[in-house]
JSON list of C-alpha atoms in Angstrom, two decimals:
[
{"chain": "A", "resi": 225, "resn": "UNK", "atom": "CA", "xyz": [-34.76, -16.49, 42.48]},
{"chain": "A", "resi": 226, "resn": "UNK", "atom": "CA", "xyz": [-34.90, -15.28, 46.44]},
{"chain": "A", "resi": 227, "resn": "UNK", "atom": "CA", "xyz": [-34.67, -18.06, 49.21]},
{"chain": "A", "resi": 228, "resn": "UNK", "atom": "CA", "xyz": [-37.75, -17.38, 50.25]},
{"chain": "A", "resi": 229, "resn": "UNK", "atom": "CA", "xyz": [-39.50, -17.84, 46.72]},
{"chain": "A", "resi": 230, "resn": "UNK", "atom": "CA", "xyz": [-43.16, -19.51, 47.12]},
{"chain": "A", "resi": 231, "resn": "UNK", "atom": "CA", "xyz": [-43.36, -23.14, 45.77]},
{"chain": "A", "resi": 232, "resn": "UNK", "atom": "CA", "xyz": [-45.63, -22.12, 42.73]},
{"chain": "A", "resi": 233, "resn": "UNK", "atom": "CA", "xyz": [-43.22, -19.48, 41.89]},
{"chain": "A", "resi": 234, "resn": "UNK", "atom": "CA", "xyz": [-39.96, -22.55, 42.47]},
{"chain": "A", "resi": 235, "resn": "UNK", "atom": "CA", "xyz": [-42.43, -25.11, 40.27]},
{"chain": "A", "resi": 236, "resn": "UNK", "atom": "CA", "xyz": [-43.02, -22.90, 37.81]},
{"chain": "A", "resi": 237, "resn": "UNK", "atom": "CA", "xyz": [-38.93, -22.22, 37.62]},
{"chain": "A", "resi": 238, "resn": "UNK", "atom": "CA", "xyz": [-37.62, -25.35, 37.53]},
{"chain": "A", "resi": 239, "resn": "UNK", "atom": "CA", "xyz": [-40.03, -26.16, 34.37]},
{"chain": "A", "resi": 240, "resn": "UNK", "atom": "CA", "xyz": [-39.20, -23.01, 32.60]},
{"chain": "A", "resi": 241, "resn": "UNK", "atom": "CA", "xyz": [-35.47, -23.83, 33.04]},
{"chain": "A", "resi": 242, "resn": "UNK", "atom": "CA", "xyz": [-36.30, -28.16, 32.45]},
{"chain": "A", "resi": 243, "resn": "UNK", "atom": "CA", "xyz": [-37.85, -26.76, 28.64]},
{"chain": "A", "resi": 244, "resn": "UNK", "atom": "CA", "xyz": [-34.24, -24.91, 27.96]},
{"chain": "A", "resi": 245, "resn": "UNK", "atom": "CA", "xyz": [-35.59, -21.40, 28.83]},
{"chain": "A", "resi": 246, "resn": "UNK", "atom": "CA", "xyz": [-34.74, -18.77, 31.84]},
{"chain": "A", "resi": 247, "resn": "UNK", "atom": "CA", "xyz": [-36.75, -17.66, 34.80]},
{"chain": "A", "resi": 248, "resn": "UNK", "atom": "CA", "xyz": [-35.95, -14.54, 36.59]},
{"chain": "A", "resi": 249, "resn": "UNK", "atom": "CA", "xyz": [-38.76, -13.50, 39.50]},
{"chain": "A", "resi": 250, "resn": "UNK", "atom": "CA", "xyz": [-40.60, -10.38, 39.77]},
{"chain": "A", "resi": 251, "resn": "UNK", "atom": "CA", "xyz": [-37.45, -8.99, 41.95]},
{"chain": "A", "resi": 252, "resn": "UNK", "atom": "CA", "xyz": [-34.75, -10.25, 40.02]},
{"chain": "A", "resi": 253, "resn": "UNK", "atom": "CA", "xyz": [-36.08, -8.57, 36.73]},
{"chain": "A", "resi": 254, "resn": "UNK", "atom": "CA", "xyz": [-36.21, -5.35, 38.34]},
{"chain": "A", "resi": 255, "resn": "UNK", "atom": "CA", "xyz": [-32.74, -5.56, 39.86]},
{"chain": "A", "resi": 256, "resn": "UNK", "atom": "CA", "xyz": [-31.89, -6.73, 36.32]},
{"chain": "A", "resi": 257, "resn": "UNK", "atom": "CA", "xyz": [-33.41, -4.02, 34.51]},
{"chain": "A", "resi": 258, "resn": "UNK", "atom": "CA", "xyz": [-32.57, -1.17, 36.88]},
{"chain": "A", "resi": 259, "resn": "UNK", "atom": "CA", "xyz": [-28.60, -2.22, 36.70]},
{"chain": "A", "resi": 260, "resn": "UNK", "atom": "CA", "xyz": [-29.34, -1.81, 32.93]},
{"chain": "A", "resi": 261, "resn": "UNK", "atom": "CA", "xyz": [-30.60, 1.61, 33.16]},
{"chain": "A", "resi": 262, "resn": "UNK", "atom": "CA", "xyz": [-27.88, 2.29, 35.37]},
{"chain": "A", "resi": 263, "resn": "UNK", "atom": "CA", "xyz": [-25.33, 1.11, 33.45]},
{"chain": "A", "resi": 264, "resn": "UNK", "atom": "CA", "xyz": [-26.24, 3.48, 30.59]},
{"chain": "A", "resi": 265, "resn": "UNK", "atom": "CA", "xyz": [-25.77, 6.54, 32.99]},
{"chain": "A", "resi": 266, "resn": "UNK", "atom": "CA", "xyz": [-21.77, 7.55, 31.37]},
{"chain": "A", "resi": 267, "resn": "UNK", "atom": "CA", "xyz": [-19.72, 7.61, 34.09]},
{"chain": "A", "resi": 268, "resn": "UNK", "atom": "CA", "xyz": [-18.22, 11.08, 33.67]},
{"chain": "A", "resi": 269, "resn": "UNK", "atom": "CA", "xyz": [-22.42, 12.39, 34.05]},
{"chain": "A", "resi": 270, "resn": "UNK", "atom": "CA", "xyz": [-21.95, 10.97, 37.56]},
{"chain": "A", "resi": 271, "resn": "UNK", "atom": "CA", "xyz": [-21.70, 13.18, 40.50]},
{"chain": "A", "resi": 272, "resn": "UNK", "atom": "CA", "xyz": [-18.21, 13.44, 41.66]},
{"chain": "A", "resi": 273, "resn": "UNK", "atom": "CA", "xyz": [-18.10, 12.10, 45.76]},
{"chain": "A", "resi": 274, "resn": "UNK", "atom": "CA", "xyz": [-15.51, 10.79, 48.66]},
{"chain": "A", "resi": 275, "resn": "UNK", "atom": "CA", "xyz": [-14.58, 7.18, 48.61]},
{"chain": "A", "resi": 276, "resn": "UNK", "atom": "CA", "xyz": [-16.78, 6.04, 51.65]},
{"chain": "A", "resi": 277, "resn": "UNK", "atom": "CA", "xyz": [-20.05, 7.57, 49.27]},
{"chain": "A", "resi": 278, "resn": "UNK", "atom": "CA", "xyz": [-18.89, 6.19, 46.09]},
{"chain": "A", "resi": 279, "resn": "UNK", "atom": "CA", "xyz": [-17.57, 2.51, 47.19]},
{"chain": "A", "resi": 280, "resn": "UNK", "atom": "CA", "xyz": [-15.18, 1.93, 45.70]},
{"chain": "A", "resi": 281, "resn": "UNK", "atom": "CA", "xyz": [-14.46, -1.42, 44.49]},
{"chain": "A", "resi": 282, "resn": "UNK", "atom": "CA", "xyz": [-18.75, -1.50, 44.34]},
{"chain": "A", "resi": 283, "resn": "UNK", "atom": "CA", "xyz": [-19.24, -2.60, 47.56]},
{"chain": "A", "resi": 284, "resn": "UNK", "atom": "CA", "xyz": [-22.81, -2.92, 49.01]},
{"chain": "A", "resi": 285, "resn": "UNK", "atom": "CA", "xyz": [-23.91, -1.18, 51.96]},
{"chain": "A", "resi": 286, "resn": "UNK", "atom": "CA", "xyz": [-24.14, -4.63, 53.60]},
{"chain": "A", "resi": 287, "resn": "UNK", "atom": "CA", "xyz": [-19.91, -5.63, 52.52]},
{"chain": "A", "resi": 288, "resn": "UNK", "atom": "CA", "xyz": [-19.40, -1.83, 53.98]},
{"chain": "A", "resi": 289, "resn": "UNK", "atom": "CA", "xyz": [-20.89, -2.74, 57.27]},
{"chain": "A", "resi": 290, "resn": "UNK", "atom": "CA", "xyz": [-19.21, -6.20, 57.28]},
{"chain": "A", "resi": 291, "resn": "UNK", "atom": "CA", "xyz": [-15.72, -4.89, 56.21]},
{"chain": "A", "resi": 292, "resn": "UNK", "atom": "CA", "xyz": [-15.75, -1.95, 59.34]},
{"chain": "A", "resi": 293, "resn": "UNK", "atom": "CA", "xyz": [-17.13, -5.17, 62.05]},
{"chain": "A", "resi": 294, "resn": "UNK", "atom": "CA", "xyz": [-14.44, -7.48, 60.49]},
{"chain": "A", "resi": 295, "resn": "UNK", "atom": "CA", "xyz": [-11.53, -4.81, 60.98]},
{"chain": "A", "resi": 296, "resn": "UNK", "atom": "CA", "xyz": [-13.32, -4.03, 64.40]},
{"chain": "A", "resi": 297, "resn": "UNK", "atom": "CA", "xyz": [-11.80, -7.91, 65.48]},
{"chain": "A", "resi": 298, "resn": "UNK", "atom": "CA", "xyz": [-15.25, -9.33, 65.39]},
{"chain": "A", "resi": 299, "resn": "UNK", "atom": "CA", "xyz": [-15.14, -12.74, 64.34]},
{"chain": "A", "resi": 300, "resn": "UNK", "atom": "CA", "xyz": [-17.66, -14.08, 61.38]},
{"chain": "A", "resi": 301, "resn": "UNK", "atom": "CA", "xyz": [-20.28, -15.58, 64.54]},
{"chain": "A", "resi": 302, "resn": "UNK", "atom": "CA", "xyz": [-19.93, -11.80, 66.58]},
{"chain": "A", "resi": 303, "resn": "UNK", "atom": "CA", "xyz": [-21.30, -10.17, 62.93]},
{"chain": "A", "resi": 304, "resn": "UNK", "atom": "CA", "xyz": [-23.75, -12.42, 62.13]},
{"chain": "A", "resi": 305, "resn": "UNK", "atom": "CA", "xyz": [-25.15, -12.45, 65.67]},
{"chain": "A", "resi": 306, "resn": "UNK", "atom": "CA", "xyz": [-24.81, -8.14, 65.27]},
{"chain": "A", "resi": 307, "resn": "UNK", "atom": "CA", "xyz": [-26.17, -8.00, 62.02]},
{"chain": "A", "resi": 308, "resn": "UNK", "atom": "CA", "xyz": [-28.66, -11.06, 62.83]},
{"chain": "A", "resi": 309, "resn": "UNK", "atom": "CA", "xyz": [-27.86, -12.86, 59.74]},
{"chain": "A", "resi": 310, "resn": "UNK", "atom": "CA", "xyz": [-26.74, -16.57, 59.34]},
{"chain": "A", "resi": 311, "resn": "UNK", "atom": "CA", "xyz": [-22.99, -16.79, 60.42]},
{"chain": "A", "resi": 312, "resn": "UNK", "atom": "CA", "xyz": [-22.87, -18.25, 56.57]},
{"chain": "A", "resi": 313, "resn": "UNK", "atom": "CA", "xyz": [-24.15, -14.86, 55.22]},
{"chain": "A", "resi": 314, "resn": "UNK", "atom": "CA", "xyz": [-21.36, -13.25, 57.08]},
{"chain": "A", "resi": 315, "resn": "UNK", "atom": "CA", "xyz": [-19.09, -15.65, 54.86]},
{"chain": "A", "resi": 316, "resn": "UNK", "atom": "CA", "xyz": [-20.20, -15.05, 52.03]},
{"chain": "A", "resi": 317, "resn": "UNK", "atom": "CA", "xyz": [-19.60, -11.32, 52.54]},
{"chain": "A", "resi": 318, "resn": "UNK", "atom": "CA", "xyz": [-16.55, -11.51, 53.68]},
{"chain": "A", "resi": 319, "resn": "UNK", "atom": "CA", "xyz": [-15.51, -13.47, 50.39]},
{"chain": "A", "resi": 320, "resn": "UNK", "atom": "CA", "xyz": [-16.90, -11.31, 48.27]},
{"chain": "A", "resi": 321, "resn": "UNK", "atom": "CA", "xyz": [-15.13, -8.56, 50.27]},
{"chain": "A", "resi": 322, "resn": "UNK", "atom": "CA", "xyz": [-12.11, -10.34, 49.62]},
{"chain": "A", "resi": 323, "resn": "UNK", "atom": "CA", "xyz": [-12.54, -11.29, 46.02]},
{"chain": "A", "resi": 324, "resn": "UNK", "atom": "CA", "xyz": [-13.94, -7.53, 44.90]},
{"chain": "A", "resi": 325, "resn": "UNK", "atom": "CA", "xyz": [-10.87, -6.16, 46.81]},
{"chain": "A", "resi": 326, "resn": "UNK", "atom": "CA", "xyz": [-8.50, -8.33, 45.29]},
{"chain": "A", "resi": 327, "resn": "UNK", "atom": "CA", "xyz": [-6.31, -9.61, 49.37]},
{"chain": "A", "resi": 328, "resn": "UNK", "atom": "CA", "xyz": [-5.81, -12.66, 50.51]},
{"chain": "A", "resi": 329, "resn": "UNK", "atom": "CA", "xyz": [-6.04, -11.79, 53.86]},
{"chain": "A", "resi": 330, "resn": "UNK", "atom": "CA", "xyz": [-7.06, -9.38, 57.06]},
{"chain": "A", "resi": 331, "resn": "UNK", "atom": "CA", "xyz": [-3.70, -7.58, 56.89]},
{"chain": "A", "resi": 332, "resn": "UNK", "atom": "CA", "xyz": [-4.15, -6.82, 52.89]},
{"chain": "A", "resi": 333, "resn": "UNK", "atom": "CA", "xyz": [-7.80, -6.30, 53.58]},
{"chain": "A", "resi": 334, "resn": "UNK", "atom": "CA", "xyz": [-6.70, -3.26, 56.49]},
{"chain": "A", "resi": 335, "resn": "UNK", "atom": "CA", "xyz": [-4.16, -2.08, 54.35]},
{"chain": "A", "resi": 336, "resn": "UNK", "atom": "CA", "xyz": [-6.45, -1.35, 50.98]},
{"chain": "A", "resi": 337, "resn": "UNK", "atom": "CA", "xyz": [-9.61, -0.69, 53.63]},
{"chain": "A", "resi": 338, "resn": "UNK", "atom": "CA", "xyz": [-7.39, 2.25, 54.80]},
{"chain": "A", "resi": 339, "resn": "UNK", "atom": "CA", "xyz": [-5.76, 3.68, 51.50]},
{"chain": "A", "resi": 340, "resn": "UNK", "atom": "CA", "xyz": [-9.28, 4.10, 50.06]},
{"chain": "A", "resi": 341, "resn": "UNK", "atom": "CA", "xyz": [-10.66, 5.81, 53.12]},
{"chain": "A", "resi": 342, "resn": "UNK", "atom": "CA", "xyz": [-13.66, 2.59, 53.33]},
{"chain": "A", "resi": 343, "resn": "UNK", "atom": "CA", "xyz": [-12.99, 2.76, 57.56]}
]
C-alpha cells in the first residue's frame, strides 16, 4: 500500500492480511503486473542505449537525481529541501543507492558513479 492510502482502503487491508490472505492496492497491482509484462520482454529484444539511458544497476530516475546532488556535496537535508521530500526519503535513497551499487561509501560511490558514466 501508498502512505497516503484512505482508511477504508487501510481497514479493508489489515483484515485481508488478519484472515491469512494478501492485499495489494489498485497502484501496487499495476506496478506489479506491468514489471511482469516487462520482465517477459528478453533482454537481447531490448534497444541497445548509453549507460545514463539504460541505468545501470536499475536505478530510478529519483536514485539518478539523488546520486548526481549527493556527489554535488549536498548533504541528505540540502536534497531533500531541493527535491522537497522528507530528509528521510533522501535516506532511504541514498541506501538503496548504496546497496544496488554494491559501496560502502561516497568515495566507492564516485568511483563506480564515474566508471559507468551515471554523472
Amino acid at each position: 500500500m501508498l502512505k497516503d492510502t484512505g482508511k477504508v482502503e487501510f481497514i479493508k487491508a489489515i483484515h485481508t492480511v488478519q484472515d491469512g490472505g494478501k492485499y495489494y492496492s489498485g497502484d501496487i497491482s499495476n506496478v506489479l503486473v506491468n514489471n511482469l509484462l516487462n520482465s517477459s520482454v528478453k533482454t537481447s529484444e531490448r534497444p541497445k542505449s548509453d549507460a545514463r539511458t539504460s541505468k545501470p544497476f536499475d536505478l530510478t530516475n529519483k536514485e539518478v537525481q539523488v546520486l548526481e546532488l549527493v556527489l554535488s556535496g549536498l548533504t541528505n537535508k540540502q536534497i531533500s529541501e531541493k527535491l522537497q521530500n522528507s530528509k528521510r526519503t533522501v535516506e532511504t535513497h541514498r541506501f538503496n543507492l548504496m546497496r544496488k551499487m554494491e559501496v560502502k561509501n561516497l568515495m566507492d560511490l564516485s568511483k563506480k558513479a564515474q566508471e559507468f558514466n551515471l554523472v
